[in-house]
Amino acid sequence: MRSAVRRLTLALMIVASLLTLFLMVMIAGDVLLRYATGSGFRGSTEVAEVILPAVAYLAMAYTQRRGEHVASSVVLDRLPTRPARMLHSAGMVVVTAFLAVLLLVTTESAIDSANIRESRYGLLGLAVWPTRILLAIGLLALLLENLADTWECVRSSNKKGSGVQVVPGAPETQGGS
Amino acid sequence: GSDGGVANQDQITFKYATYQPENSTDAKVAKWWFERVDELTPNHELDVKMFYSGSLLPPDDTLNGVASRRADAALFATSYHPKELPLSQIATVPFLSTSAEASARVHAEMYENNEAFREEFKRNGLVPLVWAVVPNNTLGFVDPVDSVDDLDGKKIRAVGISAQALEAKGAEVVALPATDLYESLEQGVIEGFSTLIFTNAVLGFNVAEVAPNLVDSGLGQYVLATQVVMNADLYEGLPDEVKGAMGQAAEEALDFSLKETQAEGELACDRLQELGGSVTTFPEDEVSAWKDGLFEGLLDQWSESASESPDLTEDAIEEFESEYLEAMSERSGEAAPDILTECANRG
Amino acid sequence: MRAIQQQEGLGSTGCPWGSRDARRILKMSLALIVVTVFMLFFLLLMSAVPVAFCLGVSGGIGIWLLDGQEVMSASLASIPLTSSARYGLVVLPMFILMGVLLAETGIARDLYRTAERSVGRLPGGLAGATVFACTIFGGVSGSSTADAATIGRISIEEMRRNGYRPEYAAAVVAAAGTIAVLIPPSIILIMYGVITGESVGALLLAGLVPGCMMGLAFFAYAVTVGLRGRDRALSVHTSQLPASERHAGNGATRSRNRGDGEKNSLTNYLSLLYALVLFGVVLGGIYLGVFTSTEASAVGAATALALGVIAIRSPTRSLEMLRTAVPHAVSTVGMIFAILLGGTIFTYFLISAGVPASFTTWILEMELPSELVVIMLLATLIPLGMFLDGLSMMLVTVPLSYPVVTALGYDGVWFGVLVCVLIEVGLLTPPVGLNVFVISGLPGAPRAEQIFVQVLPFVLIQLLLVALFMLFPDLVTWLPSRAQST
Ligand code: NA
Ligand code: NA
């Protein structure tokens, strides 16, 4: 289960990485082209607006896995181990429920959007619904990662042992690839 | 729930969202309309919360926002939702109308008389109550532009179907958000803009400061907008007295709106002269040559994309189109001149 | 008709627009709802779950209490897309990518060495070098907390090795990390532009002079400390130690790509050249109007990539570098957009409840001297630094303070820079500034309490500078105004 989630998260991260590089090449290329020939790509701003949300939401599960969503453990660090773990578990459960609701409503709107082939105002009239679907997929992976973390957290809060494992905003602590 | 926003027997509350700032003509008209409705309803008290500058809903989220009652009513530009409101997109076809007054009156009439047009709003859970007065598409350039042929090779910001009219004359079109215009014009990323109304170009976004050479191009209106669009369930649940007052106030609001627009237009014209700018009108023969090669094709393009909608039959589209064109040509003769044209005439 | 503005709000208990289900059932007043939402937010924050989701959950529940389940669902369905599908936000992934590429190619490290070589002979020079390196490279991840951790990993060890007291070394890193938030590109300043609608280009230029002043002030302090006594600072000059001993074994990923032994001063000076090229391309491009600030970010990232490939001089290693750097950047992008999502949900609740409008009216009606209002608004940021990172602090406070300050006639760009400085002050001040805590959590770092003592002088310098920027606003606004008139 956990390994399937990891594979999904990594796959989405790779898509997000490629899209990020594409954004860079497209916008920088637009500037260059405009400089060289006097005219850039048609509608590059619209393309960027469709790709950017996909990058952001496909990345979130990976951020969760690397432990890079900023959290503050200042209070938790001062509590005794057992209440600290219970408080953290409770927080995790609430967050998981929130992500589930978020996934549900964004999936619904992605389906509605795909049904009417929703497009955006602009030059190219680009389709918006693929972005909405990618966004929901990103949230799904985030929910699954969070579910796995919550499960581990709740399980460990019933056991005796060392302190709570929370890493506030410190990068590279849980390893990248 | 569709409890109609009625909290007490006589108090009705509304959240109104606009993406325009508080001092805009749009916001003033909406405020005036709500106040007028309140005056006309002695048995009811209206309590209105105004949310300006897109603080409650961004312009492209207005349809969903009002349908789900995140706002009860809002300023609404239909061009953000081409798939949901296919018929309304006819107003984005250039050269169709060059009178803001005619357009607003035609839209109100069409909503009364054409079922498919009415259905288009109903399907999305919306009731348009006050039709917006949208002045002509204002073009503006860093360097002077005097004829249609001067558009050749110019880098111009444009969105929507009218962009194709510019491209047909060799312009290089860039789709930028209006908020990026100033910086982009100043830095030469673009040499001109379009798809703005005169007052916004000069007063709102201040872009005439960097591109003072404005042009009354003959492209005309570019959007169908409503000053007040309301959640349909909410509207249906309102007392008859209030609904009646809303209809009457809407008619009066159109006149108020026209007067306000004229006044704002004069202010904008003063300001433009202060900036050393001016408005050029493209020669009539050039414009009609430009239109002749394009208009029918763009209109076909509109009806083709409307026919992709599962909710519309070919007949309904054709009927709407012919009624719309007929009404527009009838109304255009008697309408007040556009604020941009007025400013060009001033000298 | 009653007040057509959204002015009464907080005080009213009659729920004038609470016709929706949840409010009617729970019979909660608007004020009670707002208080509940804030309490919920801080409770979740204490449980150490990500701030982004604390904001999202409490904001979402707030919308539910205010307007019912349907409105909440509709808001949650649309906000993820509307909060992220904006062209102006492209600057975030692009500048982040630029920063990460610089770090991963080792240019940042080489520059640190160069700084160290150039000023290391001065008393307190290594601390000065840290200030210098942090100034240029931090601030692109959006979380100065994360920056402090990243830079801290390299430089604390470096300073310890050279005879600095660890708590002083940690304090230098914590403080120096805050300069980076003013020197462009700064994600926090960019986010201020996103929230308020102020020009991002103007904000980036506005941060430059104040950032340099703070850098110089910190540098001067570091040298003074070095001069004053060896008990606090340097006891051995860097140049007296062999290079291998100075730079070995600090475990950072940056060292992976390049062998440490082969360094020579030429490559180090080359890296300074690279950094200057990049800086020149990005800021020069914005200042001279070659491209917009949005485009500058992508050009910057592409330039950083090109420089990285030149610096590495090996295609396979370049590819390896990309494979590390891009996911790192993507992860940070996920972090920032999650905060943006949560922040937008929370802000939507606040606006929907009329809180910013009530707050503005309430403040303006007190008719306090306007300087005092600005000082008060800025001062509230200091205690917030106990709980929140910089970005979240901005998302929670700016929607409330910006309308007040601009209504008083102040320049929005100027206020943005002051907010940035105060946010950073909040992250440094005892009893619980977040940056200090993160650094104290690094391997080998001293306890937070010890760092706080050493960080205080830096905080005092920052506060003095804030006073200076308030007295002479031109220090902030001069550069962006120059760029606009060219
Ligand atoms: Na009344
Ligand atoms: Na920076």
PDB file of N, CA and C in Angstrom, chain A residues 16-63:
ATOM      1  N   ALA A  16       5.346  16.978 -12.622  1.00  0.00           N
ATOM      2  CA  ALA A  16       5.451  18.383 -12.180  1.00  0.00           C
ATOM      3  C   ALA A  16       6.809  18.964 -12.553  1.00  0.00           C
ATOM      4  N   SER A  17       7.866  18.156 -12.404  1.00  0.00           N
ATOM      5  CA  SER A  17       9.213  18.630 -12.748  1.00  0.00           C
ATOM      6  C   SER A  17       9.308  18.967 -14.227  1.00  0.00           C
ATOM      7  N   LEU A  18       8.794  18.062 -15.054  1.00  0.00           N
ATOM      8  CA  LEU A  18       8.863  18.298 -16.498  1.00  0.00           C
ATOM      9  C   LEU A  18       8.057  19.535 -16.876  1.00  0.00           C
ATOM     10  N   LEU A  19       6.893  19.682 -16.265  1.00  0.00           N
ATOM     11  CA  LEU A  19       6.068  20.857 -16.559  1.00  0.00           C
ATOM     12  C   LEU A  19       6.764  22.150 -16.122  1.00  0.00           C
ATOM     13  N   THR A  20       7.482  22.086 -14.991  1.00  0.00           N
ATOM     14  CA  THR A  20       8.218  23.260 -14.517  1.00  0.00           C
ATOM     15  C   THR A  20       9.287  23.665 -15.533  1.00  0.00           C
ATOM     16  N   LEU A  21      10.044  22.660 -15.996  1.00  0.00           N
ATOM     17  CA  LEU A  21      11.071  22.950 -16.996  1.00  0.00           C
ATOM     18  C   LEU A  21      10.438  23.488 -18.275  1.00  0.00           C
ATOM     19  N   PHE A  22       9.298  22.921 -18.631  1.00  0.00           N
ATOM     20  CA  PHE A  22       8.597  23.396 -19.824  1.00  0.00           C
ATOM     21  C   PHE A  22       8.216  24.866 -19.676  1.00  0.00           C
ATOM     22  N   LEU A  23       7.688  25.221 -18.496  1.00  0.00           N
ATOM     23  CA  LEU A  23       7.328  26.624 -18.231  1.00  0.00           C
ATOM     24  C   LEU A  23       8.532  27.537 -18.424  1.00  0.00           C
ATOM     25  N   MET A  24       9.655  27.090 -17.865  1.00  0.00           N
ATOM     26  CA  MET A  24      10.869  27.903 -17.952  1.00  0.00           C
ATOM     27  C   MET A  24      11.272  28.100 -19.412  1.00  0.00           C
ATOM     28  N   VAL A  25      11.320  27.002 -20.151  1.00  0.00           N
ATOM     29  CA  VAL A  25      11.738  27.076 -21.550  1.00  0.00           C
ATOM     30  C   VAL A  25      10.756  27.933 -22.356  1.00  0.00           C
ATOM     31  N   MET A  26       9.458  27.748 -22.085  1.00  0.00           N
ATOM     32  CA  MET A  26       8.459  28.476 -22.858  1.00  0.00           C
ATOM     33  C   MET A  26       8.573  29.994 -22.621  1.00  0.00           C
ATOM     34  N   ILE A  27       8.654  30.407 -21.354  1.00  0.00           N
ATOM     35  CA  ILE A  27       8.645  31.843 -21.066  1.00  0.00           C
ATOM     36  C   ILE A  27       9.978  32.487 -21.460  1.00  0.00           C
ATOM     37  N   ALA A  28      11.076  31.829 -21.098  1.00  0.00           N
ATOM     38  CA  ALA A  28      12.378  32.379 -21.482  1.00  0.00           C
ATOM     39  C   ALA A  28      12.506  32.379 -23.006  1.00  0.00           C
ATOM     40  N   GLY A  29      12.012  31.330 -23.635  1.00  0.00           N
ATOM     41  CA  GLY A  29      12.045  31.243 -25.100  1.00  0.00           C
ATOM     42  C   GLY A  29      11.194  32.332 -25.735  1.00  0.00           C
ATOM     43  N   ASP A  30      10.077  32.620 -25.111  1.00  0.00           N
ATOM     44  CA  ASP A  30       9.192  33.682 -25.581  1.00  0.00           C
ATOM     45  C   ASP A  30       9.940  35.018 -25.616  1.00  0.00           C
ATOM     46  N   VAL A  31      10.664  35.294 -24.504  1.00  0.00           N
ATOM     47  CA  VAL A  31      11.430  36.534 -24.411  1.00  0.00           C
ATOM     48  C   VAL A  31      12.505  36.584 -25.499  1.00  0.00           C
ATOM     49  N   LEU A  32      13.242  35.470 -25.631  1.00  0.00           N
ATOM     50  CA  LEU A  32      14.309  35.397 -26.635  1.00  0.00           C
ATOM     51  C   LEU A  32      13.775  35.601 -28.046  1.00  0.00           C
ATOM     52  N   LEU A  33      12.717  34.867 -28.329  1.00  0.00           N
ATOM     53  CA  LEU A  33      12.115  34.902 -29.661  1.00  0.00           C
ATOM     54  C   LEU A  33      11.634  36.310 -29.992  1.00  0.00           C
ATOM     55  N   ARG A  34      11.034  36.936 -28.959  1.00  0.00           N
ATOM     56  CA  ARG A  34      10.522  38.279 -29.156  1.00  0.00           C
ATOM     57  C   ARG A  34      11.682  39.228 -29.464  1.00  0.00           C
ATOM     58  N   TYR A  35      12.802  38.990 -28.780  1.00  0.00           N
ATOM     59  CA  TYR A  35      13.973  39.813 -28.994  1.00  0.00           C
ATOM     60  C   TYR A  35      14.553  39.614 -30.380  1.00  0.00           C
ATOM     61  N   ALA A  36      14.580  38.355 -30.792  1.00  0.00           N
ATOM     62  CA  ALA A  36      15.228  38.022 -32.060  1.00  0.00           C
ATOM     63  C   ALA A  36      14.351  38.386 -33.256  1.00  0.00           C
ATOM     64  N   THR A  37      13.085  38.013 -33.194  1.00  0.00           N
ATOM     65  CA  THR A  37      12.237  38.160 -34.372  1.00  0.00           C
ATOM     66  C   THR A  37      11.169  39.226 -34.202  1.00  0.00           C
ATOM     67  N   GLY A  38      11.036  39.769 -32.998  1.00  0.00           N
ATOM     68  CA  GLY A  38      10.005  40.781 -32.784  1.00  0.00           C
ATOM     69  C   GLY A  38       8.651  40.211 -32.421  1.00  0.00           C
ATOM     70  N   SER A  39       8.520  38.895 -32.482  1.00  0.00           N
ATOM     71  CA  SER A  39       7.237  38.326 -32.072  1.00  0.00           C
ATOM     72  C   SER A  39       7.455  37.013 -31.311  1.00  0.00           C
ATOM     73  N   GLY A  40       6.696  36.862 -30.221  1.00  0.00           N
ATOM     74  CA  GLY A  40       6.870  35.690 -29.366  1.00  0.00           C
ATOM     75  C   GLY A  40       5.875  34.600 -29.683  1.00  0.00           C
ATOM     76  N   PHE A  41       5.718  33.647 -28.735  1.00  0.00           N
ATOM     77  CA  PHE A  41       4.728  32.580 -28.907  1.00  0.00           C
ATOM     78  C   PHE A  41       3.334  33.142 -28.731  1.00  0.00           C
ATOM     79  N   ARG A  42       2.402  32.649 -29.480  1.00  0.00           N
ATOM     80  CA  ARG A  42       1.030  33.098 -29.351  1.00  0.00           C
ATOM     81  C   ARG A  42       0.411  32.457 -28.107  1.00  0.00           C
ATOM     82  N   GLY A  43      -0.052  33.292 -27.187  1.00  0.00           N
ATOM     83  CA  GLY A  43      -0.805  32.777 -26.050  1.00  0.00           C
ATOM     84  C   GLY A  43       0.000  32.074 -24.975  1.00  0.00           C
ATOM     85  N   SER A  44       1.289  32.450 -24.817  1.00  0.00           N
ATOM     86  CA  SER A  44       2.088  31.751 -23.809  1.00  0.00           C
ATOM     87  C   SER A  44       1.603  32.037 -22.395  1.00  0.00           C
ATOM     88  N   THR A  45       1.002  33.212 -22.174  1.00  0.00           N
ATOM     89  CA  THR A  45       0.507  33.495 -20.822  1.00  0.00           C
ATOM     90  C   THR A  45      -0.639  32.560 -20.458  1.00  0.00           C
ATOM     91  N   GLU A  46      -1.480  32.264 -21.463  1.00  0.00           N
ATOM     92  CA  GLU A  46      -2.597  31.361 -21.172  1.00  0.00           C
ATOM     93  C   GLU A  46      -2.114  29.951 -20.876  1.00  0.00           C
ATOM     94  N   VAL A  47      -1.132  29.514 -21.682  1.00  0.00           N
ATOM     95  CA  VAL A  47      -0.580  28.185 -21.458  1.00  0.00           C
ATOM     96  C   VAL A  47      -0.012  28.100 -20.044  1.00  0.00           C
ATOM     97  N   ALA A  48       0.690  29.160 -19.632  1.00  0.00           N
ATOM     98  CA  ALA A  48       1.269  29.186 -18.286  1.00  0.00           C
ATOM     99  C   ALA A  48       0.178  29.072 -17.218  1.00  0.00           C
ATOM    100  N   GLU A  49      -0.942  29.756 -17.436  1.00  0.00           N
ATOM    101  CA  GLU A  49      -2.010  29.729 -16.433  1.00  0.00           C
ATOM    102  C   GLU A  49      -2.677  28.366 -16.338  1.00  0.00           C
ATOM    103  N   VAL A  50      -2.576  27.587 -17.404  1.00  0.00           N
ATOM    104  CA  VAL A  50      -3.162  26.248 -17.364  1.00  0.00           C
ATOM    105  C   VAL A  50      -2.183  25.251 -16.744  1.00  0.00           C
ATOM    106  N   ILE A  51      -0.884  25.501 -16.957  1.00  0.00           N
ATOM    107  CA  ILE A  51       0.123  24.549 -16.469  1.00  0.00           C
ATOM    108  C   ILE A  51       0.458  24.762 -14.995  1.00  0.00           C
ATOM    109  N   LEU A  52       0.504  26.042 -14.597  1.00  0.00           N
ATOM    110  CA  LEU A  52       0.934  26.367 -13.232  1.00  0.00           C
ATOM    111  C   LEU A  52       0.156  25.628 -12.132  1.00  0.00           C
ATOM    112  N   PRO A  53      -1.199  25.615 -12.184  1.00  0.00           N
ATOM    113  CA  PRO A  53      -1.926  24.884 -11.139  1.00  0.00           C
ATOM    114  C   PRO A  53      -1.586  23.401 -11.133  1.00  0.00           C
ATOM    115  N   ALA A  54      -1.359  22.848 -12.328  1.00  0.00           N
ATOM    116  CA  ALA A  54      -1.003  21.431 -12.398  1.00  0.00           C
ATOM    117  C   ALA A  54       0.314  21.188 -11.672  1.00  0.00           C
ATOM    118  N   VAL A  55       1.317  22.022 -11.949  1.00  0.00           N
ATOM    119  CA  VAL A  55       2.605  21.892 -11.262  1.00  0.00           C
ATOM    120  C   VAL A  55       2.398  21.931  -9.750  1.00  0.00           C
ATOM    121  N   ALA A  56       1.664  22.961  -9.304  1.00  0.00           N
ATOM    122  CA  ALA A  56       1.506  23.188  -7.867  1.00  0.00           C
ATOM    123  C   ALA A  56       0.857  21.988  -7.175  1.00  0.00           C
ATOM    124  N   TYR A  57      -0.218  21.468  -7.758  1.00  0.00           N
ATOM    125  CA  TYR A  57      -0.963  20.427  -7.050  1.00  0.00           C
ATOM    126  C   TYR A  57      -0.365  19.048  -7.242  1.00  0.00           C
ATOM    127  N   LEU A  58       0.302  18.811  -8.386  1.00  0.00           N
ATOM    128  CA  LEU A  58       0.981  17.525  -8.547  1.00  0.00           C
ATOM    129  C   LEU A  58       2.180  17.439  -7.611  1.00  0.00           C
ATOM    130  N   ALA A  59       2.677  18.589  -7.161  1.00  0.00           N
ATOM    131  CA  ALA A  59       3.862  18.605  -6.301  1.00  0.00           C
ATOM    132  C   ALA A  59       3.537  18.354  -4.832  1.00  0.00           C
ATOM    133  N   MET A  60       2.297  18.624  -4.424  1.00  0.00           N
ATOM    134  CA  MET A  60       2.014  18.690  -2.989  1.00  0.00           C
ATOM    135  C   MET A  60       2.233  17.375  -2.233  1.00  0.00           C
ATOM    136  N   ALA A  61       1.932  16.252  -2.878  1.00  0.00           N
ATOM    137  CA  ALA A  61       2.140  14.971  -2.206  1.00  0.00           C
ATOM    138  C   ALA A  61       3.624  14.743  -1.963  1.00  0.00           C
ATOM    139  N   TYR A  62       4.428  15.126  -2.960  1.00  0.00           N
ATOM    140  CA  TYR A  62       5.878  14.971  -2.838  1.00  0.00           C
ATOM    141  C   TYR A  62       6.409  15.864  -1.714  1.00  0.00           C
ATOM    142  N   THR A  63       5.880  17.078  -1.629  1.00  0.00           N
ATOM    143  CA  THR A  63       6.256  17.978  -0.536  1.00  0.00           C
ATOM    144  C   THR A  63       5.956  17.324   0.806  1.00  0.00           C
TER     145      THR A  63
END
